[in-house]
Coordinates of C-alpha atoms and ligand atoms in Angstrom, one line a residue:
X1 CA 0.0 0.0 0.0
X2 CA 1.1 3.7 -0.8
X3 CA 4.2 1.9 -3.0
X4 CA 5.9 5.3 -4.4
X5 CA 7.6 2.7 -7.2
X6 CA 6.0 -0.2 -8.8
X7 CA 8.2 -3.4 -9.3
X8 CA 7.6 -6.0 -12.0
X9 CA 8.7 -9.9 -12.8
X10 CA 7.9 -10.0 -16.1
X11 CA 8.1 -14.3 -17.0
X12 CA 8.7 -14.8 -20.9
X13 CA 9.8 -12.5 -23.3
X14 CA 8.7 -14.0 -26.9
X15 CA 6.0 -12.7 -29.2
X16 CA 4.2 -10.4 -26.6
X17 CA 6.2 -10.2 -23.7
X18 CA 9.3 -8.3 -25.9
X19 CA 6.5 -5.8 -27.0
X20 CA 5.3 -5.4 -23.4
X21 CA 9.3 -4.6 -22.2
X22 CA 9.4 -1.8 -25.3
X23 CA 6.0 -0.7 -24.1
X24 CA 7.0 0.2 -21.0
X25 CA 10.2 1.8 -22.1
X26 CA 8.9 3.9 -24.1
X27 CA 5.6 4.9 -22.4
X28 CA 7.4 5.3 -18.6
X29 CA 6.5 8.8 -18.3
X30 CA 2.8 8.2 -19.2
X31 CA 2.4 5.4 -17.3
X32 CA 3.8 6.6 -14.0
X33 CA 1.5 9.2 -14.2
X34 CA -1.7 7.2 -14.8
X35 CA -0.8 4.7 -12.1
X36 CA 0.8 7.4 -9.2
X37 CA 4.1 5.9 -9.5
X38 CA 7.0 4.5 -11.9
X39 CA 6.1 1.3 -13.1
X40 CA 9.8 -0.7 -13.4
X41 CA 10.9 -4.4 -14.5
X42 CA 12.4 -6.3 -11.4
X43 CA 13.7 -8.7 -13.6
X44 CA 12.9 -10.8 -17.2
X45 CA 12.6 -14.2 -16.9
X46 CA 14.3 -16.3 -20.2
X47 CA 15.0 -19.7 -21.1
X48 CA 17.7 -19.0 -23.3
X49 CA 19.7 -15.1 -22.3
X50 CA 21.9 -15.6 -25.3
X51 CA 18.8 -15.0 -27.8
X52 CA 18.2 -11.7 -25.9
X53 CA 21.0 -9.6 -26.2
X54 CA 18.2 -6.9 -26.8
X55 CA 17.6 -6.9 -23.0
X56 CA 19.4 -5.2 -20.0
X57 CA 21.3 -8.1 -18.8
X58 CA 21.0 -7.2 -15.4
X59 CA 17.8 -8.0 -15.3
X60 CA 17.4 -11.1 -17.1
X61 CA 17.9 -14.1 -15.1
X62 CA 17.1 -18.1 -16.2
X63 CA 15.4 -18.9 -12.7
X64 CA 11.6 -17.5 -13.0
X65 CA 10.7 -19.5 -9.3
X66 CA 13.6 -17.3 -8.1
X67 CA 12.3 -13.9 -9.5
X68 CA 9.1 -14.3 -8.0
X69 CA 10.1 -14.9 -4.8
X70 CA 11.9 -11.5 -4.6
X71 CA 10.3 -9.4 -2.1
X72 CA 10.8 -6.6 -4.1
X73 CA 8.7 -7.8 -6.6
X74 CA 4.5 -6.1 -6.5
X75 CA 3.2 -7.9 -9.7
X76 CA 3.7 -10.7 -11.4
X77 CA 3.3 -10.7 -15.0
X78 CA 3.6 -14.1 -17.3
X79 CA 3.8 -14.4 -21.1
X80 CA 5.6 -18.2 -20.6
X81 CA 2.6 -20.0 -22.1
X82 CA 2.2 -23.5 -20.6
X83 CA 0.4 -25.1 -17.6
X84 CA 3.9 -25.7 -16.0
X85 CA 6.0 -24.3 -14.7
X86 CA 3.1 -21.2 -15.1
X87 CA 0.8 -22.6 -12.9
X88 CA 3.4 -23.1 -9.7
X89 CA 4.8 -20.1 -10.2
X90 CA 1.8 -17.8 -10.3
X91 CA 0.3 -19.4 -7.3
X92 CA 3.1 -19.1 -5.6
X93 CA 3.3 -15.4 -6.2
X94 CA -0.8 -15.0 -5.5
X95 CA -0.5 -16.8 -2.2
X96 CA 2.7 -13.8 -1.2
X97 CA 0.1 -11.2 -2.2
X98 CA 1.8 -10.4 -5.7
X99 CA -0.7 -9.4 -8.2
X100 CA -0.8 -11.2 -11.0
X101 CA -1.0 -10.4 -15.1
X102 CA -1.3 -13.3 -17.8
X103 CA -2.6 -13.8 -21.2
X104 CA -2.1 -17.7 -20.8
X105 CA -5.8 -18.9 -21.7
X106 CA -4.9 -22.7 -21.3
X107 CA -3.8 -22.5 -17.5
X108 CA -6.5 -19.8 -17.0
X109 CA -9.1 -22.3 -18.4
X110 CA -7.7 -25.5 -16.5
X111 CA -6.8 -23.5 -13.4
X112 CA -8.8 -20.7 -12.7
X113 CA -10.6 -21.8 -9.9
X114 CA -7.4 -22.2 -8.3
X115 CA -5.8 -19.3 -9.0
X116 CA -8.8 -17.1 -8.0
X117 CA -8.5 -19.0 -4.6
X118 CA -5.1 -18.3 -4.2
X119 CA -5.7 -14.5 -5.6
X120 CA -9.3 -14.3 -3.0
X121 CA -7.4 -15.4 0.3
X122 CA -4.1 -13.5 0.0
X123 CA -6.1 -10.3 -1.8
X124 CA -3.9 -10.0 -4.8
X125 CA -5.1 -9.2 -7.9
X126 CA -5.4 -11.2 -11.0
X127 CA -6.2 -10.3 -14.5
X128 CA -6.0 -11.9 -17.6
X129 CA -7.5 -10.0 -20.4
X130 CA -4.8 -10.5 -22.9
X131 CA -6.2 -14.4 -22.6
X132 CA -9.2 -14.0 -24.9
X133 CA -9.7 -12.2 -28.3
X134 CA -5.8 -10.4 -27.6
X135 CA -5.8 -6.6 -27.5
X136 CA -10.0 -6.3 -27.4
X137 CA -11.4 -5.5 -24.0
X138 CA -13.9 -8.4 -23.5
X139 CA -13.1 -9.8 -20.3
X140 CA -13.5 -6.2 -18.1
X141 CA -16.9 -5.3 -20.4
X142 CA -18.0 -8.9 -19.4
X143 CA -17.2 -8.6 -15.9
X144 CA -17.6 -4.8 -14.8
X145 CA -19.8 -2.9 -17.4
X146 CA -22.3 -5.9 -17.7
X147 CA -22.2 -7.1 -14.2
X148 CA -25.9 -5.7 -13.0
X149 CA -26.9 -7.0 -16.3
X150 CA -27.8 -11.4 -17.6
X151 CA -25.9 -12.1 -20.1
X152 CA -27.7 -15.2 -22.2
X153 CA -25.2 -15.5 -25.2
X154 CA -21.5 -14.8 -26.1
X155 CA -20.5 -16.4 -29.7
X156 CA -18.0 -15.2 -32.3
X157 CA -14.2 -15.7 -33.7
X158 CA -11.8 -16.1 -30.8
X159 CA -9.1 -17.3 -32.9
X160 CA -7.0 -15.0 -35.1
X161 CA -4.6 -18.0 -36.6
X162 CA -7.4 -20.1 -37.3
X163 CA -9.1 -17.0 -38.9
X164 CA -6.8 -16.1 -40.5
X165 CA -6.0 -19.7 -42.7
X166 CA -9.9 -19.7 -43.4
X167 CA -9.9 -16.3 -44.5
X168 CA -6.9 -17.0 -46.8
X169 CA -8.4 -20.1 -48.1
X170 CA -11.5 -18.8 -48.7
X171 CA -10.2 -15.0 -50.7
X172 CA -7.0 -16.3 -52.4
X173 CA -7.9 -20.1 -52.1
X174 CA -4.0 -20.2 -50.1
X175 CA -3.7 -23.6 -49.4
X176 CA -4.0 -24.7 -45.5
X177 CA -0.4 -25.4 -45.0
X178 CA 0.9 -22.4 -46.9
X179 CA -1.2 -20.2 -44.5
X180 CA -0.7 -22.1 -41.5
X181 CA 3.3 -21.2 -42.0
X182 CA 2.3 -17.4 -42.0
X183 CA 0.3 -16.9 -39.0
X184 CA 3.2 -18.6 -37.1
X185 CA 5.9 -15.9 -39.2
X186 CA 3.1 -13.1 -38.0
X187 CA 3.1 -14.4 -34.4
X188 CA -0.5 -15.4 -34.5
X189 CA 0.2 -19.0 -33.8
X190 CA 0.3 -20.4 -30.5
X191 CA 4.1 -22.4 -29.7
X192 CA 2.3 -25.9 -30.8
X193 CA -0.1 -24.3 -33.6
X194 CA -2.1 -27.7 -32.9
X195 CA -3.8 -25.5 -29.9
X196 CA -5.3 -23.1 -32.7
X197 CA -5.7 -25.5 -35.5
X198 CA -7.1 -28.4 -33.2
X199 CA -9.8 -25.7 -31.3
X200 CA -7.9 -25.9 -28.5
X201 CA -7.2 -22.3 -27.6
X202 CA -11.2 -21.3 -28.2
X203 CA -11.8 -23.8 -26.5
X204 CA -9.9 -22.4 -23.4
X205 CA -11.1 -18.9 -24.5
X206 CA -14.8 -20.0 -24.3
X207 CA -14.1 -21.7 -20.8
X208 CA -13.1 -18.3 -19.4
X209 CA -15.8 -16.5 -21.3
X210 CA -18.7 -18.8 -20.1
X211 CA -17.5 -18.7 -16.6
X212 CA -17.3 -14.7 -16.4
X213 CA -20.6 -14.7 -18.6
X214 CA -22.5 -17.0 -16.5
X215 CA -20.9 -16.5 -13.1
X216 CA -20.1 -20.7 -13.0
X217 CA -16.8 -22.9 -13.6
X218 CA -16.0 -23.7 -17.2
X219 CA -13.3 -25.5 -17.7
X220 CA -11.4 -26.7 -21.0
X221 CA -13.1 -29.7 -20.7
X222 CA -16.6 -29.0 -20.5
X223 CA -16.2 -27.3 -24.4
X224 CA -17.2 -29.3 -26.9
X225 CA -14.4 -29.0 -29.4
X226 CA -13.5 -29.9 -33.2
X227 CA -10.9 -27.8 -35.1
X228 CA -10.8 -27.0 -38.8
X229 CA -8.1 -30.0 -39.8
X230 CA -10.7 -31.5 -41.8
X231 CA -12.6 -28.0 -43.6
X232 CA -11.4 -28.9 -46.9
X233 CA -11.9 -26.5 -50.2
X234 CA -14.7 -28.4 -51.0
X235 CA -16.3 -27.2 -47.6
X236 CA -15.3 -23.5 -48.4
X237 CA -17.4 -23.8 -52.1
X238 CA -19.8 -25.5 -50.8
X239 CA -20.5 -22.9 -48.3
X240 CA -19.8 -20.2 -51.1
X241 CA -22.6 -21.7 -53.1
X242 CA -25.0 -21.4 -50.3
X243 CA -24.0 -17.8 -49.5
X244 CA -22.1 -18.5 -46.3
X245 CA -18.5 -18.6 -45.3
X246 CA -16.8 -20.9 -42.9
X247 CA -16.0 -19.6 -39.4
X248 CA -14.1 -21.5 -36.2
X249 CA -16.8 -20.3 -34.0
X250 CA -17.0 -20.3 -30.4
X251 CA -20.2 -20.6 -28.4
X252 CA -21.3 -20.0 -25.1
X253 CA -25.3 -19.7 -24.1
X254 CA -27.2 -20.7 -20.9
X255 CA -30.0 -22.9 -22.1
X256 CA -32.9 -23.6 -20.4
X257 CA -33.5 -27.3 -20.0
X258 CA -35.9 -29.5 -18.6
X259 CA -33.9 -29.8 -15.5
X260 CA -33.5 -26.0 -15.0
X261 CA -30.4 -23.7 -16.2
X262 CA -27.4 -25.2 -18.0
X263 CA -24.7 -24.2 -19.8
X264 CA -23.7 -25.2 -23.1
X265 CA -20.0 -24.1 -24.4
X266 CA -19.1 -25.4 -27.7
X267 CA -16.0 -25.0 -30.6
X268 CA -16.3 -26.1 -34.1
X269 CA -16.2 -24.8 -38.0
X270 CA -19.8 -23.8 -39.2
X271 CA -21.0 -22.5 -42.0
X272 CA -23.0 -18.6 -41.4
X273 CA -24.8 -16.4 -44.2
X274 CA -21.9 -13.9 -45.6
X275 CA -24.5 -11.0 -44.6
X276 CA -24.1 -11.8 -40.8
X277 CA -21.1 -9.1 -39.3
X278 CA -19.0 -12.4 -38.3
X279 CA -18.6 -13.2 -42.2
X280 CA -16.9 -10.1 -42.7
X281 CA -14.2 -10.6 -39.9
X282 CA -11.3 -11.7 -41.9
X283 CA -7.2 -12.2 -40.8
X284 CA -6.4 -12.2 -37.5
X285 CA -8.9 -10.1 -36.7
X286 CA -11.8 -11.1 -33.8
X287 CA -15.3 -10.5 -33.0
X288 CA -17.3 -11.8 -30.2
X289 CA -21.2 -10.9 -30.0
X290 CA -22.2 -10.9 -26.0
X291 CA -26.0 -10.6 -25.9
X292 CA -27.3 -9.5 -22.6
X293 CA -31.4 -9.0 -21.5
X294 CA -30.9 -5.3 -20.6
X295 CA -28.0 -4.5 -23.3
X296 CA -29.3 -6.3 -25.6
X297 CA -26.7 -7.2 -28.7
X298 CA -22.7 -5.8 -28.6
X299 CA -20.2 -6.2 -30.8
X300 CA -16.7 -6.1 -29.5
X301 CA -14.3 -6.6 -32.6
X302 CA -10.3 -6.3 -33.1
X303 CA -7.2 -7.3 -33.8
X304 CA -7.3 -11.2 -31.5
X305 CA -3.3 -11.9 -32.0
X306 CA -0.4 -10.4 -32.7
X307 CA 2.9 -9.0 -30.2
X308 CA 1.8 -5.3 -29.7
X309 CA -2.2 -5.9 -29.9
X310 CA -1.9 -8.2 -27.0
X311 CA 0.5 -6.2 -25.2
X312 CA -2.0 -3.8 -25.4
X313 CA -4.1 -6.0 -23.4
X314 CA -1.5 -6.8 -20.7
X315 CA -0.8 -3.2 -20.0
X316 CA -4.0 -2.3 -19.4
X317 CA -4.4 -5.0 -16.7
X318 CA -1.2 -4.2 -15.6
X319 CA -1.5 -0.3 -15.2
X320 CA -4.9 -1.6 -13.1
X321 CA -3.2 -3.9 -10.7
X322 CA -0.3 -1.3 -10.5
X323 CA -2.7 1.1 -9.2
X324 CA -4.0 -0.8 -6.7
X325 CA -0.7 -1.1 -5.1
X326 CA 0.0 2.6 -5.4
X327 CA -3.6 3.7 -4.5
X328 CA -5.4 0.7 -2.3
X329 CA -8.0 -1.6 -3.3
X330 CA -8.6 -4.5 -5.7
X331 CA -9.9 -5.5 -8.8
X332 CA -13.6 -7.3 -9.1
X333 CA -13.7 -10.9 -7.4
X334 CA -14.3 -14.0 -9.2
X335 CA -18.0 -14.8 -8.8
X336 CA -18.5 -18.5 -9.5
X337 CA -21.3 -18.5 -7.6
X338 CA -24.1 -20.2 -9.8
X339 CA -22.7 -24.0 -10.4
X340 CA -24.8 -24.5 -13.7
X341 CA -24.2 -28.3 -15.0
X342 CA -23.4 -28.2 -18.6
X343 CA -25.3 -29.4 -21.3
X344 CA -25.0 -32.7 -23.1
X345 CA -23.7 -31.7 -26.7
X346 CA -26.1 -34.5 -27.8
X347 CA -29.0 -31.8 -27.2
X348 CA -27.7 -28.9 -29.0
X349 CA -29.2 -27.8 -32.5
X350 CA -28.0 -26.5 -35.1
X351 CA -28.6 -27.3 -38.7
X352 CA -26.7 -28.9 -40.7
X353 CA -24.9 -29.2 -44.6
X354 CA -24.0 -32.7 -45.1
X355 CA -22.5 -34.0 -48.4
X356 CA -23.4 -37.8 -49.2
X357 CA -21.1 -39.5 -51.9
X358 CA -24.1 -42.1 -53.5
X359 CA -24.4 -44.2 -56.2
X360 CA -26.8 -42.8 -58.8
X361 CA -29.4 -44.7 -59.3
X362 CA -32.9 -44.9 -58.9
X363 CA -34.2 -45.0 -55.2
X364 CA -31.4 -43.6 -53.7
X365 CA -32.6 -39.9 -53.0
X366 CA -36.0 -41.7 -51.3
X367 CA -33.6 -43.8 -49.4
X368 CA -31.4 -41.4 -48.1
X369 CA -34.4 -39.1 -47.4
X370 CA -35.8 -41.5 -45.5
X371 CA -32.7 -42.3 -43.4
X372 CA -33.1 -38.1 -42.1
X373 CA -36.7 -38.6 -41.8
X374 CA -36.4 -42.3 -39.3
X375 CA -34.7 -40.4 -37.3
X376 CA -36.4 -37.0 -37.3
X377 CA -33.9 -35.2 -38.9
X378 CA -35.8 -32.7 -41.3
X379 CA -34.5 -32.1 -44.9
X380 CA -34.8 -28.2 -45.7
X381 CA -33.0 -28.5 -49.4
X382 CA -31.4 -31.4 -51.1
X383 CA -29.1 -30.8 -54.4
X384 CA -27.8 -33.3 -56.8
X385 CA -24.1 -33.1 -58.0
X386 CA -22.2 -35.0 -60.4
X387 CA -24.5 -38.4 -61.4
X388 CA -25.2 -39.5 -65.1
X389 CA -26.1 -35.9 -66.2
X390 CA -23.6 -33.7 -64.8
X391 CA -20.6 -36.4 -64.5
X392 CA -17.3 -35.7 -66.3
X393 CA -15.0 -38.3 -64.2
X394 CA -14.3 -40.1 -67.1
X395 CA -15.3 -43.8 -65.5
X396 CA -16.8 -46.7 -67.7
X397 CA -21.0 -47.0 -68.6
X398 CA -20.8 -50.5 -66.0
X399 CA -21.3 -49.5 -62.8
X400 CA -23.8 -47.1 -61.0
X401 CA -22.2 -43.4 -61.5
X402 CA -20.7 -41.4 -58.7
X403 CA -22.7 -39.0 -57.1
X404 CA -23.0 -36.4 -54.2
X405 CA -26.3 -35.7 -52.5
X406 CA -26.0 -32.0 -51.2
X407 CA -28.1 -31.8 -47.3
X408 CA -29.2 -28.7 -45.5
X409 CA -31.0 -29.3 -43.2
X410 CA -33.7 -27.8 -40.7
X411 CA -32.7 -27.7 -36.4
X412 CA -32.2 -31.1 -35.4
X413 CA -30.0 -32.2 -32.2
X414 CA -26.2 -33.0 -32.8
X415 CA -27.1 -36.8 -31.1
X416 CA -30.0 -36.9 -34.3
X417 CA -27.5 -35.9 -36.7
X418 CA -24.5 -38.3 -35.5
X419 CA -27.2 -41.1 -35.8
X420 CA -28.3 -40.1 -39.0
X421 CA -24.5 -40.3 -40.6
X422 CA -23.8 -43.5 -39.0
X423 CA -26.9 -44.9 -40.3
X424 CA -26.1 -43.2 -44.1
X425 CA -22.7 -44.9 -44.2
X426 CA -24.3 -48.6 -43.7
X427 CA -27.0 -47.8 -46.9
X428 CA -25.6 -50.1 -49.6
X429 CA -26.3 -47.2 -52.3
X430 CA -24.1 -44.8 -50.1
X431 CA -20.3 -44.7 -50.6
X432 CA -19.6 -42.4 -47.5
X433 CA -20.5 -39.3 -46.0
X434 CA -17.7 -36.7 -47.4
X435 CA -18.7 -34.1 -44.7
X436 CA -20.9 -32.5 -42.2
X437 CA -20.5 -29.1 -41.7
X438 CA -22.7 -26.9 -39.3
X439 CA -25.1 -24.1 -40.2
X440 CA -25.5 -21.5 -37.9
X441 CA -27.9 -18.8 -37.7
X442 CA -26.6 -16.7 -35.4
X443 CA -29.3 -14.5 -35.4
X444 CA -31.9 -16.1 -33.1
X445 CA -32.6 -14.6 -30.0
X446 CA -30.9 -15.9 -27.2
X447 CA -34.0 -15.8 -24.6
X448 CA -35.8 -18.4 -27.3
X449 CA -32.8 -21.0 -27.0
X450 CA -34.0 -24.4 -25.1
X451 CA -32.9 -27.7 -24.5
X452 CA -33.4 -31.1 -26.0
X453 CA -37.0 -31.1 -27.4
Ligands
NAD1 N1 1.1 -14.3 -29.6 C1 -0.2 -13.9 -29.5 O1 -0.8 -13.4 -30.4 C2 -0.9 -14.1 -28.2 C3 -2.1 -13.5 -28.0 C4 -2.8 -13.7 -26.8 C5 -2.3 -14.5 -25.8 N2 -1.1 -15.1 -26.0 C6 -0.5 -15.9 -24.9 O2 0.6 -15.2 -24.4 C7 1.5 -16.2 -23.9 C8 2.9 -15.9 -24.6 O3 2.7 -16.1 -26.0 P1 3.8 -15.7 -27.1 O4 3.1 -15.7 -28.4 O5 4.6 -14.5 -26.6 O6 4.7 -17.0 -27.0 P2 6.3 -17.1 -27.3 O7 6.5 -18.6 -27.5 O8 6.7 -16.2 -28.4 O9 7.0 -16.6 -26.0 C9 7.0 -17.4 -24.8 C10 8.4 -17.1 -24.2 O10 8.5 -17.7 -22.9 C11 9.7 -18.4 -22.8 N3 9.6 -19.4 -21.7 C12 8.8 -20.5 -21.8 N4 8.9 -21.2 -20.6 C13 9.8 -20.5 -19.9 C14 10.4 -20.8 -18.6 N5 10.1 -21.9 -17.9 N6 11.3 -19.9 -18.1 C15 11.6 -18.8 -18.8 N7 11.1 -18.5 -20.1 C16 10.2 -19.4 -20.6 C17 10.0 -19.0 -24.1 O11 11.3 -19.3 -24.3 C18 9.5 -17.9 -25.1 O12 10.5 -16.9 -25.4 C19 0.9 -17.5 -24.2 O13 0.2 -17.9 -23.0 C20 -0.1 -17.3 -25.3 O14 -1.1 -18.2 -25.3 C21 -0.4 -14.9 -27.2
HSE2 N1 -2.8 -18.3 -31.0 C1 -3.9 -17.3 -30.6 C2 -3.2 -16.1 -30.0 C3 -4.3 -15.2 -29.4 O1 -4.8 -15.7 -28.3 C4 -4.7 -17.0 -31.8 O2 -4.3 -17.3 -32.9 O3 -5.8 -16.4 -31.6
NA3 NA1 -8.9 -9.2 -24.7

C-alpha cells in the first residue's frame, strides 16, 4: 500500500512479452503518471539469455521460481505460455500477495478456480485479459460494465490463426499449410499451432468467457471441441454456393433445460450467411457478440493476436493492478457463484450441410431421405451433383455413377444428426459421408434457445 515505485517480474519474453518490455520503455513517463508511480521491471525471466541480447542483462535471469520470490517484486506478469512451470509459479506469487497479469488462456481455463482462490485469500489481484480475443477488451466489459446485467449468449471468432487460414483459403484459395506457415511468421500462432488449428485455444477462450458470462466454472473440458483440420476446399465452395462462409466459431449460451439452467460451451467450424457481421471478420482479426437482456446485442471486434495488440491487453491489466498497489484496493472478485451443469452436446441444435457421396441410381434420393426422416432429422434442401447428367470423371457406362447428395438441413439435435450419418454410411447405395458441416444462424434470439426437445 502507498508503493511510491511499482516493481515488475515480467516471465517470458517472446512474441508479446518483448512488446510489453518496449512498451514500458517507451511509455514510462505516461504510465507513471496514470498509475501514481513509476512502473519498473524487477527482472525478465528467459529460457535461453543468449537470444536476448536486446535486453538489459541485469535484469534477465534463467530462474523464474527465483524472481518471483523477490520481495521486491508487487506484480507478477507471465507471457511463458504452458500449464507448467506457469501454474506453480503464479500461485506461488498470489498466495505472497503479488498481483498477477497473464494472457495464458490454457492455464487460465484448467486453473482458474485455483488461482482465483489463491488470488481471494491473499487479496492479490489477477487479470488476464490479454487471454481472450488479444488486444479487445472483452473480459473487463463482461465482468464490470455488464455485471448488474444477464448475459444469455457470447459467440464469435476467438481465434485469429485459425481466422486467418480460413480467410486465406476462402479470398485467395492459399492452401492450409501455406497459411498455416504465416500466421506462425506473423506471431499469430500459439508455440504448438495444434492448440489453434485443433480448437484448443477457443476452447480455453470459451471456458473463461462462459464462466465470467454465467458467473459458473467452465473448464477446458466441458467445451465441446472440433478444429478446422478436416474443412477442406470443397467445404469452403460448398458454403460459397449457399452464400455463407466458414468460421471457427466459439459458443457459449445458458439454455434452459428440462432440469433447469445449464450451460452449453461449444468450438467447431460452421458455415453462417456472408450477410451476418461475423462473415466479414477476416485475418487475425476477432469479434465476439455478447448478448445480454438489458443491453441487448454488442459487438466487440479487433485485432485477437499479434505481439503489440496483446501487449495492449497486458498493460492495461497491468497499469490496473499497478494502481492498486500505489492507491489501495482490488480488482472485481471472481464470482462462481451459480454452479450451472453443462449441457450434453447430444442436445444442442444447429442445422446442418451434409455431403453424401451415393451411387446414382434410382431409389437412392428416397432412401437417403428416409434415413433423415427415421430419425427426425428434417430435410430443408437437397441438391444433386455430379451423377449421369452432370458427371465428367471419365469412369466406364458399367457400374452405377458417382454422385454427391447436397443436405441442409432444418434444427435437429447433434445426437440426431451423429445417428443419422452412422446410419447413411451402412446404406448399400451410399459410398460415405464426405462431410458434415454446421449451419448457424446466429441471429436467433438468445432468450428463445431451449434444451433437448
Ligand atoms: N502471440 C499472441 O498473439 C498471443 C495472444 C494472446 C495470448 N497469447 C498468450 O501469451 C503467452 C505468450 O505467448 P507468445 O506468443 O509471446 O509466446 P512465445 O513462445 O513467443 O513466448 C514465450 C516465451 O516464454 C519463454 N519461456 C517459456 N517457458 C519458460 C520458462 N520456464 N522460463 C523462462 N522463459 C520461458 C519462451 O522461451 C519464449 O521466449 C501464451 O500464453 C499465449 O497463449 C499470445
Ligand atoms: N494463437 C492465438 C493467439 C491469441 O490468443 C490466436 O491465434 O488467436
Ligand atoms: Na482481450
Amino acid at each position: 500500500m502507498g508503493k511510491d515505485v511499482v516493481k515488475v517480474a515480467l516471465l517470458g519474453c517472446g512474441v508479446v512479452g518483448s512488446q510489453v518490455v518496449r512498451l514500458l520503455d517507451e511509455q514510462a513517463d505516461e504510465l507513471a503518471a496514470r498509475v501514481g508511480a513509476p512502473v519498473e521491471l524487477a527482472g525478465i525471466a528467459v529460457r535461453r539469455p543468449q537470444r536476448h541480447p536486446e535486453l538489459p542483462a541485469d535484469l534477465v535471469t534463467t530462474d523464474p521460481a527465483q524472481l518471483v520470490a523477490r520481495p521486491d517484486v508487487d506484480v507478477v506478469v507471465e507471457l511463458m505460455g504452458g500449464i507448467e512451470p506457469a501454474r506453480d509459479l503464479l500461485l506461488d506469487a498470489l498466495k505472497n500477495g503479488r498481483s498477477v497479469v497473464s494472457a495464458n488462456k490454457a492455464l487460465l481455463a484448467e486453473e482458474g478456480e485455483a488461482l482465483a482462490t489463491a488470488a481471494r485469500e491473499s487479496g492479490a489481484d489477477l487479470y488476464y485479459e490479454a487471454s481472450v480475443a488479444g488486444a479487445i477488451p472483452l473480459l473487463r466489459p463482461i465482468q464490470q460494465s455488464l455485471a448488474g446485467d444477464r448475459i444469455r449468449r457470447v459467440a464469435g471468432i476467438v481465434n485469429g490463426t485459425t481466422n486467418f487460414i480460413l480467410s486465406a483459403m476462402e479470398s485467395t484459395g492459399a492452401g492450409y499449410a501455406d497459411a498455416l506457415e504465416e500466421a506462425g511468421r506473423l506471431g499469430y500462432a500459439e508455440a504448438d499451432p495444434t492448440a489453434d488449428v485443433d480448437g484448443y485455444d477457443a476452447a480455453s477462450k470459451a471456458a473463461i468467457l462462459a464462466s465470467l458470462a454465467f458467473h459458473t466454472r467452465v473448464t477446458a473440458a466441458d467445451v465441446h471441441r472440433e478444429g478446422i483440420r478436416d474443412v477442406t476446399a470443397t467445404d469452403i465452395a460448398s458454403a460459397r454456393a449457399l452464400g455463407c462462409s466458414v468460421k471457427l466459431l466459439a459458443i457459449c449460451e445458458q439454455v434452459d433445460t428440462a432440469a433447469g439452467p445449464a450451460v452449453s460451451a461449444r468450438v467447431y467450424p460452421a458455415m453462417i450467411p456472408r450477410s451476418h457481421p461475423l462473415a466479414s471478420v477476416s485475418g487475425a482479426f476477432n469479434a465476439v457478440f455478447v448478448e445480454a437482456d438489458a443491453a441487448g446485442p454488442l459487438m466487440f471486434y479487433g485485432q485477437g493476436a499479434g505481439g503489440p495488440q496483446t501487449a495492449s491487453a497486458v498493460l492495461g491489466d497491468l497499469v490496473a493492478a499497478a494502481r492498486n498497489k500505489v492507491i489501495g484496493g482490488r480488482g472485481p472478485r471472481d464470482t462462481a457463484y451459480a454452479h450451472l451443469p453443462i449441457q450434453p452436446m447430444g442436445d444442442v441444435r444447429t442445422r446442418y450441410h451434409v455431403n453424401v457421396d451415393v451411387h446414382d441410381r434410382a431409389g437412392v434420393l428416397a432412401a437417403v431421405a428416409s434415413v433423415f426422416a427415421e430419425h427426425e432429422v428434417s430435410i430443408a434442401t437437397v441438391k444433386q451433383e455430379g451423377g449421369k447428367d452432370g458427371d465428367d470423371r471419365g469412369h466406364g457406362d458399367d457400374g452405377p455413377t458417382p454422385a454427391t447428395l447436397v443436405v441442409v438441413t432444418h434444427e435437429a439435435s447433434d445426437a440426431a444428426l451423429r445417428a443419422t450419418v452412422e446410419a447413411l454410411s451402412g446404406l448399400e447405395s451410399v459410398r460415405g459421408v464426405a462431410s458434415v458441416l454446421r449451419v448457424e444462424d446466429l441471429g436467433r434470439p438468445a432468450s428463445a434457445l431451449g434444451g433437448a426437445q
